């Protein structure tokens, strides 16, 4: 039986938040039964902006714990650390040689990050510019059919497709052309402090996001402080982007359709709605965080090592095919 393959990853930088969970991880959990699934902790991507080494080590294991606590089953999927499979960087180098600089210059994430406060003081590293090429290598190494991500990654999948087609055209059929897999509801969770910008790990204010490691008091405080729109009705519409975002979060965490939520709060105001949303968020987070604590570092590392062992042969085979096609002596 030949199942389709999915591949996705998350950077171990900053605090993982509800946007990462609702836009990506929640869907992975649903897809793992149907697809041959590979999930990566992309540490090589994380170092495209400065990282504290101790913190990076800690966060790498934490991201893996989040995958596991969310319900990613290491028996069904391969979970591994990107830097454990060196074929990713090797393929990236080769793909670099067919990537055009203007294609990288125009990437929104590059433009955003290169002006963000943590990198603007120092010169921008070439790694940040080449970031999408490494992501293309991640995806193309494994004959990936679908890439389940949030909406912000669409442009990166588009360039991955461009590079795959370009390589195939120049050197013969080698790479599967991947498709993005985006779930409409969670694809773009917005910041709690500003509904015009996405919830982000690198946001300057911690009131932008609810981290997957936030305690109850913090969650309640953040939801209380979340901006709302004018008026007092609880309605789900584009004219009320802050409320729409909060209803989306409520809906996804409690598996309740937005229209039902609207109805529930017909004669109630923001205070009731926010207090219940906080309850919903806390009752999701408590068991989740309890599960995270059940995994000690050694156990997680063992799972990650086994995951790398499982995917390495696939990566090796693809890289060898690539090397032959471009004329390297094997
Ligand atoms: P990263 O680490 O920024 O984000 C991880 C995942 O979370 C999604 N996401 C969101 N979804 C909805 N609302 C939000 N506010 C929100 N913020 C983040 C992202 O879309 C993503 O799915 N470049 C990738 C990591 C990567 C990768 C890959 C992904 C490296 N190689 C190969 C897929 C395939 C990234 O920076 O994700």
Short mmCIF file of C-alpha atoms and ligand atoms in Angstrom, two decimals:
data_model
loop_
_atom_site.label_atom_id
_atom_site.label_comp_id
_atom_site.label_asym_id
_atom_site.label_seq_id
_atom_site.Cartn_x
_atom_site.Cartn_y
_atom_site.Cartn_z
CA UNK A 1 0.00 0.00 0.00
CA UNK A 2 1.51 3.31 -1.06
CA UNK A 3 0.32 6.09 1.22
CA UNK A 4 0.91 9.74 0.40
CA UNK A 5 3.58 11.44 2.46
CA UNK A 6 3.35 14.58 4.58
CA UNK A 7 6.30 16.54 5.97
CA UNK A 8 6.29 19.53 8.27
CA UNK A 9 8.43 21.23 10.89
CA UNK A 10 8.64 23.92 13.54
CA UNK A 11 11.57 26.06 14.63
CA UNK A 12 12.76 25.63 18.22
CA UNK A 13 12.98 29.37 18.73
CA UNK A 14 10.87 31.58 20.97
CA UNK A 15 7.73 30.28 22.66
CA UNK A 16 5.46 27.95 20.73
CA UNK A 17 1.95 29.31 20.92
CA UNK A 18 -1.67 28.54 20.14
CA UNK A 19 -1.14 29.71 16.53
CA UNK A 20 1.47 26.99 16.00
CA UNK A 21 -0.82 24.44 17.58
CA UNK A 22 -4.04 25.42 15.79
CA UNK A 23 -2.39 26.25 12.46
CA UNK A 24 -0.11 23.23 12.26
CA UNK A 25 0.23 20.61 15.01
CA UNK A 26 -3.51 19.99 15.53
CA UNK A 27 -3.81 19.10 11.84
CA UNK A 28 -0.77 16.84 11.93
CA UNK A 29 -2.43 14.80 14.67
CA UNK A 30 -5.49 14.33 12.47
CA UNK A 31 -3.44 13.47 9.39
CA UNK A 32 -1.06 10.95 10.97
CA UNK A 33 -3.46 8.02 10.56
CA UNK A 34 -4.02 8.66 6.89
CA UNK A 35 -0.57 9.72 5.70
CA UNK A 36 2.98 8.53 5.97
CA UNK A 37 4.06 11.35 8.29
CA UNK A 38 7.42 12.97 8.98
CA UNK A 39 7.72 15.80 11.52
CA UNK A 40 10.92 17.66 12.14
CA UNK A 41 12.30 20.07 14.74
CA UNK A 42 14.10 22.50 12.46
CA UNK A 43 17.09 23.63 14.52
CA UNK A 44 19.11 24.58 11.41
CA UNK A 45 16.39 27.07 10.56
CA UNK A 46 16.34 28.46 14.10
CA UNK A 47 20.00 29.56 13.90
CA UNK A 48 19.27 31.89 10.97
CA UNK A 49 18.73 34.46 13.72
CA UNK A 50 20.97 34.56 16.82
CA UNK A 51 20.18 31.90 19.44
CA UNK A 52 21.49 31.26 22.93
CA UNK A 53 23.06 27.74 22.71
CA UNK A 54 21.70 26.52 26.08
CA UNK A 55 18.26 27.85 25.24
CA UNK A 56 18.34 26.26 21.76
CA UNK A 57 19.13 22.83 23.23
CA UNK A 58 16.28 23.19 25.73
CA UNK A 59 13.78 24.45 23.14
CA UNK A 60 14.63 21.68 20.67
CA UNK A 61 13.57 19.03 23.18
CA UNK A 62 10.62 21.15 24.27
CA UNK A 63 9.25 21.31 20.71
CA UNK A 64 9.49 17.52 20.48
CA UNK A 65 7.65 17.23 23.82
CA UNK A 66 4.94 19.50 22.43
CA UNK A 67 4.55 17.24 19.37
CA UNK A 68 4.22 14.20 21.62
CA UNK A 69 1.89 15.84 24.15
CA UNK A 70 -0.35 17.04 21.31
CA UNK A 71 -0.80 13.43 20.24
CA UNK A 72 1.80 12.81 17.55
CA UNK A 73 2.46 9.11 17.88
CA UNK A 74 6.11 8.10 17.34
CA UNK A 75 4.95 4.60 16.41
CA UNK A 76 3.04 5.99 13.45
CA UNK A 77 5.23 8.95 12.49
CA UNK A 78 8.89 9.79 12.30
CA UNK A 79 9.86 12.68 14.57
CA UNK A 80 13.45 13.88 14.36
CA UNK A 81 15.86 16.80 14.70
CA UNK A 82 16.80 18.38 11.38
CA UNK A 83 20.53 18.63 12.16
CA UNK A 84 20.66 14.87 12.88
CA UNK A 85 20.19 14.16 9.17
CA UNK A 86 22.99 16.00 7.40
CA UNK A 87 21.50 15.30 3.95
CA UNK A 88 19.27 18.35 4.54
CA UNK A 89 22.21 20.74 4.42
CA UNK A 90 23.86 18.89 1.52
CA UNK A 91 20.76 19.06 -0.64
CA UNK A 92 20.32 22.67 0.37
CA UNK A 93 23.74 23.52 -1.06
CA UNK A 94 22.87 21.91 -4.36
CA UNK A 95 19.49 23.65 -4.54
CA UNK A 96 21.23 26.96 -3.75
CA UNK A 97 23.00 26.68 -7.07
CA UNK A 98 19.70 26.75 -8.97
CA UNK A 99 18.07 29.45 -6.82
CA UNK A 100 18.05 33.03 -8.01
CA UNK A 101 18.89 35.77 -5.51
CA UNK A 102 15.85 37.93 -6.42
CA UNK A 103 13.61 34.93 -5.66
CA UNK A 104 14.95 34.96 -2.10
CA UNK A 105 15.02 38.74 -1.72
CA UNK A 106 11.30 38.99 -2.28
CA UNK A 107 10.29 36.50 0.43
CA UNK A 108 7.99 38.18 2.97
CA UNK A 109 9.48 36.33 5.95
CA UNK A 110 12.99 37.42 4.94
CA UNK A 111 11.87 41.02 4.56
CA UNK A 112 10.07 40.93 7.93
CA UNK A 113 12.86 39.23 9.84
CA UNK A 114 15.64 41.30 8.35
CA UNK A 115 14.06 44.44 9.79
CA UNK A 116 13.02 42.88 13.12
CA UNK A 117 14.64 44.16 16.29
CA UNK A 118 16.74 41.07 17.08
CA UNK A 119 18.64 41.13 13.81
CA UNK A 120 18.74 44.76 12.84
CA UNK A 121 21.63 45.59 15.17
CA UNK A 122 23.94 43.12 13.53
CA UNK A 123 24.38 42.41 9.87
CA UNK A 124 21.81 40.03 8.40
CA UNK A 125 23.25 36.56 7.91
CA UNK A 126 23.26 34.81 4.53
CA UNK A 127 21.43 31.96 6.31
CA UNK A 128 18.36 34.13 6.71
CA UNK A 129 18.29 34.81 2.99
CA UNK A 130 18.80 31.13 2.16
CA UNK A 131 16.24 29.94 4.69
CA UNK A 132 13.63 28.94 2.05
CA UNK A 133 16.21 26.83 0.19
CA UNK A 134 16.80 24.76 3.32
CA UNK A 135 13.04 24.40 3.72
CA UNK A 136 12.82 23.23 0.10
CA UNK A 137 15.53 20.65 0.83
CA UNK A 138 13.58 19.42 3.90
CA UNK A 139 10.49 18.85 1.82
CA UNK A 140 12.03 17.53 -1.40
CA UNK A 141 14.36 14.98 0.25
CA UNK A 142 11.40 12.80 1.20
CA UNK A 143 9.19 12.83 -1.93
CA UNK A 144 6.67 14.80 0.12
CA UNK A 145 3.18 15.09 -1.38
CA UNK A 146 1.62 17.46 1.14
CA UNK A 147 2.99 20.06 3.54
CA UNK A 148 0.57 20.87 6.39
CA UNK A 149 1.34 24.41 7.58
CA UNK A 150 -0.24 27.74 8.46
CA UNK A 151 -0.88 30.32 5.78
CA UNK A 152 2.36 32.24 6.44
CA UNK A 153 4.39 29.38 4.91
CA UNK A 154 2.63 29.40 1.52
CA UNK A 155 5.29 31.50 -0.17
CA UNK A 156 7.99 29.08 0.99
CA UNK A 157 6.10 26.12 -0.44
CA UNK A 158 5.69 28.01 -3.69
CA UNK A 159 9.46 28.49 -4.04
CA UNK A 160 9.96 24.82 -3.13
CA UNK A 161 7.70 23.90 -6.05
CA UNK A 162 9.59 26.27 -8.36
CA UNK A 163 12.96 24.76 -7.41
CA UNK A 164 11.68 21.20 -7.78
CA UNK A 165 10.29 21.91 -11.25
CA UNK A 166 13.46 23.74 -12.29
CA UNK A 167 15.65 20.85 -11.16
CA UNK A 168 13.43 18.26 -12.84
CA UNK A 169 13.48 20.22 -16.08
CA UNK A 170 17.24 20.59 -16.09
CA UNK A 171 18.31 17.18 -14.84
CA UNK A 172 15.31 14.90 -15.41
CA UNK A 173 12.39 13.78 -13.20
CA UNK A 174 13.77 13.66 -9.63
CA UNK A 175 11.53 15.46 -7.18
CA UNK A 176 7.85 15.08 -6.36
CA UNK A 177 6.12 18.48 -6.62
CA UNK A 178 4.61 19.09 -3.17
CA UNK A 179 1.31 20.81 -2.41
CA UNK A 180 0.52 22.95 0.62
CA UNK A 181 -2.13 21.57 2.96
CA UNK A 182 -3.85 24.41 4.77
CA UNK A 183 -6.91 24.18 7.00
CA UNK A 184 -8.97 27.31 6.59
CA UNK A 185 -10.05 27.68 10.23
CA UNK A 186 -6.69 27.73 11.98
CA UNK A 187 -4.47 28.92 9.16
CA UNK A 188 -3.96 32.40 10.53
CA UNK A 189 -4.43 32.96 14.26
CA UNK A 190 -3.95 36.65 14.95
CA UNK A 191 -2.16 38.42 17.80
CA UNK A 192 -4.26 39.01 20.91
CA UNK A 193 -2.85 42.53 21.16
CA UNK A 194 -3.31 43.35 17.47
CA UNK A 195 -5.73 41.43 15.24
CA UNK A 196 -4.11 42.81 12.09
CA UNK A 197 -0.90 40.83 12.69
CA UNK A 198 -0.47 37.08 13.10
CA UNK A 199 0.26 35.57 16.49
CA UNK A 200 4.02 35.27 16.49
CA UNK A 201 6.85 33.69 18.51
CA UNK A 202 8.97 36.74 17.92
CA UNK A 203 6.33 39.30 18.91
CA UNK A 204 7.71 42.12 21.05
CA UNK A 205 4.91 41.85 23.64
CA UNK A 206 4.03 38.64 25.45
CA UNK A 207 0.42 39.80 25.31
CA UNK A 208 0.52 38.95 21.59
CA UNK A 209 0.35 35.21 22.15
CA UNK A 210 -0.68 32.41 24.47
CA UNK A 211 2.34 30.16 24.79
CA UNK A 212 1.79 26.42 25.04
CA UNK A 213 3.77 26.61 28.28
CA UNK A 214 1.83 29.50 29.88
CA UNK A 215 0.35 28.79 33.30
CA UNK A 216 -3.31 29.28 34.18
CA UNK A 217 -2.90 32.73 35.69
CA UNK A 218 -0.99 34.00 32.66
CA UNK A 219 -3.55 32.57 30.22
CA UNK A 220 -6.42 34.24 32.09
CA UNK A 221 -4.55 37.54 32.28
CA UNK A 222 -3.70 37.50 28.57
CA UNK A 223 -7.27 36.72 27.50
CA UNK A 224 -8.61 39.43 29.79
CA UNK A 225 -6.24 41.95 28.22
CA UNK A 226 -6.88 40.82 24.62
CA UNK A 227 -8.12 43.71 22.47
CA UNK A 228 -11.74 43.62 21.33
CA UNK A 229 -13.75 45.60 18.79
CA UNK A 230 -16.23 48.38 19.34
CA UNK A 231 -19.77 47.38 20.26
CA UNK A 232 -20.77 44.79 22.81
CA UNK A 233 -22.33 41.98 20.79
CA UNK A 234 -20.61 38.65 20.34
CA UNK A 235 -20.73 38.22 16.56
CA UNK A 236 -18.49 36.35 14.15
CA UNK A 237 -17.79 38.64 11.20
CA UNK A 238 -14.98 40.32 9.29
CA UNK A 239 -15.94 43.75 10.64
CA UNK A 240 -14.89 42.59 14.09
CA UNK A 241 -11.46 41.06 13.50
CA UNK A 242 -10.40 40.89 17.16
CA UNK A 243 -13.57 39.09 18.19
CA UNK A 244 -13.48 36.86 15.13
CA UNK A 245 -10.01 35.75 16.15
CA UNK A 246 -11.08 35.01 19.73
CA UNK A 247 -14.12 33.08 18.51
CA UNK A 248 -11.87 31.11 16.16
CA UNK A 249 -9.62 30.14 19.06
CA UNK A 250 -12.64 29.20 21.19
CA UNK A 251 -14.10 27.22 18.29
CA UNK A 252 -10.93 25.27 17.49
CA UNK A 253 -10.09 24.49 21.10
CA UNK A 254 -13.58 23.28 21.96
CA UNK A 255 -14.62 21.85 18.58
CA UNK A 256 -17.68 24.12 18.55
CA UNK A 257 -18.72 25.84 15.30
CA UNK A 258 -18.46 29.69 15.45
CA UNK A 259 -22.20 30.07 14.79
CA UNK A 260 -22.98 28.01 17.88
CA UNK A 261 -20.69 30.19 19.95
CA UNK A 262 -22.43 33.28 18.61
CA UNK A 263 -25.75 31.83 19.69
CA UNK A 264 -24.51 30.88 23.13
CA UNK A 265 -23.56 34.51 23.82
CA UNK A 266 -26.58 36.15 22.19
CA UNK A 267 -27.57 38.14 25.25
CA UNK A 268 -24.20 38.25 26.91
CA UNK A 269 -21.19 40.55 26.70
CA UNK A 270 -17.42 40.41 26.32
CA UNK A 271 -16.79 39.72 30.01
CA UNK A 272 -18.78 36.47 29.97
CA UNK A 273 -17.35 35.43 26.64
CA UNK A 274 -13.75 36.10 27.67
CA UNK A 275 -14.14 34.38 30.99
CA UNK A 276 -15.48 31.24 29.24
CA UNK A 277 -12.76 31.43 26.58
CA UNK A 278 -10.19 31.46 29.38
CA UNK A 279 -11.85 28.34 30.84
CA UNK A 280 -11.73 26.64 27.44
CA UNK A 281 -8.06 27.53 26.97
CA UNK A 282 -7.10 26.41 30.48
CA UNK A 283 -8.93 23.11 30.19
CA UNK A 284 -7.09 22.42 26.94
CA UNK A 285 -3.74 23.48 28.33
CA UNK A 286 -3.76 21.67 31.68
CA UNK A 287 -3.80 18.07 30.43
CA UNK A 288 -1.54 19.08 27.56
CA UNK A 289 1.12 20.47 29.89
CA UNK A 290 0.75 17.50 32.21
CA UNK A 291 1.57 15.20 29.28
CA UNK A 292 4.56 17.35 28.33
CA UNK A 293 6.00 16.84 31.81
CA UNK A 294 5.68 13.06 31.49
CA UNK A 295 8.46 13.01 28.90
CA UNK A 296 11.94 13.34 30.31
CA UNK A 297 14.75 14.58 28.08
CA UNK A 298 16.39 11.17 27.67
CA UNK A 299 13.18 9.49 26.54
CA UNK A 300 12.47 12.25 24.03
CA UNK A 301 16.00 12.17 22.67
CA UNK A 302 15.68 8.43 22.17
CA UNK A 303 12.47 8.93 20.15
CA UNK A 304 14.18 11.65 18.09
CA UNK A 305 17.22 9.46 17.41
CA UNK A 306 15.02 6.59 16.30
CA UNK A 307 13.10 8.98 14.05
CA UNK A 308 16.34 10.11 12.42
CA UNK A 309 17.39 6.48 11.87
CA UNK A 310 14.10 5.81 10.15
CA UNK A 311 14.20 8.75 7.73
CA UNK A 312 17.93 8.78 6.97
CA UNK A 313 17.81 5.97 4.36
CA UNK A 314 15.14 7.91 2.43
CA UNK A 315 17.23 11.09 2.53
CA UNK A 316 20.41 9.24 1.52
CA UNK A 317 18.73 7.60 -1.44
CA UNK A 318 17.27 10.85 -2.75
CA UNK A 319 20.54 12.74 -2.29
CA UNK A 320 22.46 10.05 -4.16
CA UNK A 321 20.00 10.25 -7.03
CA UNK A 322 20.48 14.03 -7.11
CA UNK A 323 24.27 13.73 -7.06
CA UNK A 324 24.25 11.25 -9.95
CA UNK A 325 21.95 13.45 -12.00
CA UNK A 326 24.14 16.54 -11.63
CA UNK A 327 27.29 14.65 -12.55
CA UNK A 328 29.05 14.04 -9.25
CA UNK A 329 31.30 10.98 -9.10
CA UNK A 330 29.70 8.59 -6.63
P1 LIG B 1 7.38 28.27 12.28
O1 LIG B 1 8.27 27.61 13.28
O2 LIG B 1 7.43 29.74 12.16
O3 LIG B 1 5.87 27.89 12.55
C1 LIG B 1 5.47 26.56 12.70
C2 LIG B 1 4.09 26.32 12.12
O4 LIG B 1 3.12 27.14 12.78
C3 LIG B 1 2.36 27.86 11.81
N1 LIG B 1 2.00 29.17 12.39
C4 LIG B 1 0.76 29.63 12.45
N2 LIG B 1 -0.42 29.12 12.04
C5 LIG B 1 -1.53 29.86 12.27
N3 LIG B 1 -1.51 31.08 12.88
C6 LIG B 1 -0.36 31.62 13.30
N4 LIG B 1 -0.34 32.80 13.90
C7 LIG B 1 0.85 30.90 13.08
N5 LIG B 1 2.16 31.14 13.38
C8 LIG B 1 2.84 30.07 12.94
C9 LIG B 1 3.30 28.01 10.63
O5 LIG B 1 2.60 28.26 9.43
C10 LIG B 1 4.00 26.68 10.63
O6 LIG B 1 3.22 25.70 9.98
N6 LIG B 1 9.60 27.63 7.94
C11 LIG B 1 8.80 26.94 8.90
C12 LIG B 1 9.44 25.69 9.46
C13 LIG B 1 9.88 24.69 8.44
C14 LIG B 1 9.03 23.86 7.66
C15 LIG B 1 9.89 23.06 6.85
C16 LIG B 1 7.64 23.72 7.59
C17 LIG B 1 11.15 24.38 8.09
N7 LIG B 1 11.18 23.40 7.13
C18 LIG B 1 9.38 22.12 5.94
C19 LIG B 1 7.13 22.77 6.66
C20 LIG B 1 8.00 22.00 5.88
C21 LIG B 1 8.54 27.90 10.05
O7 LIG B 1 9.24 28.85 10.24
O8 LIG B 1 7.58 27.57 10.87
#
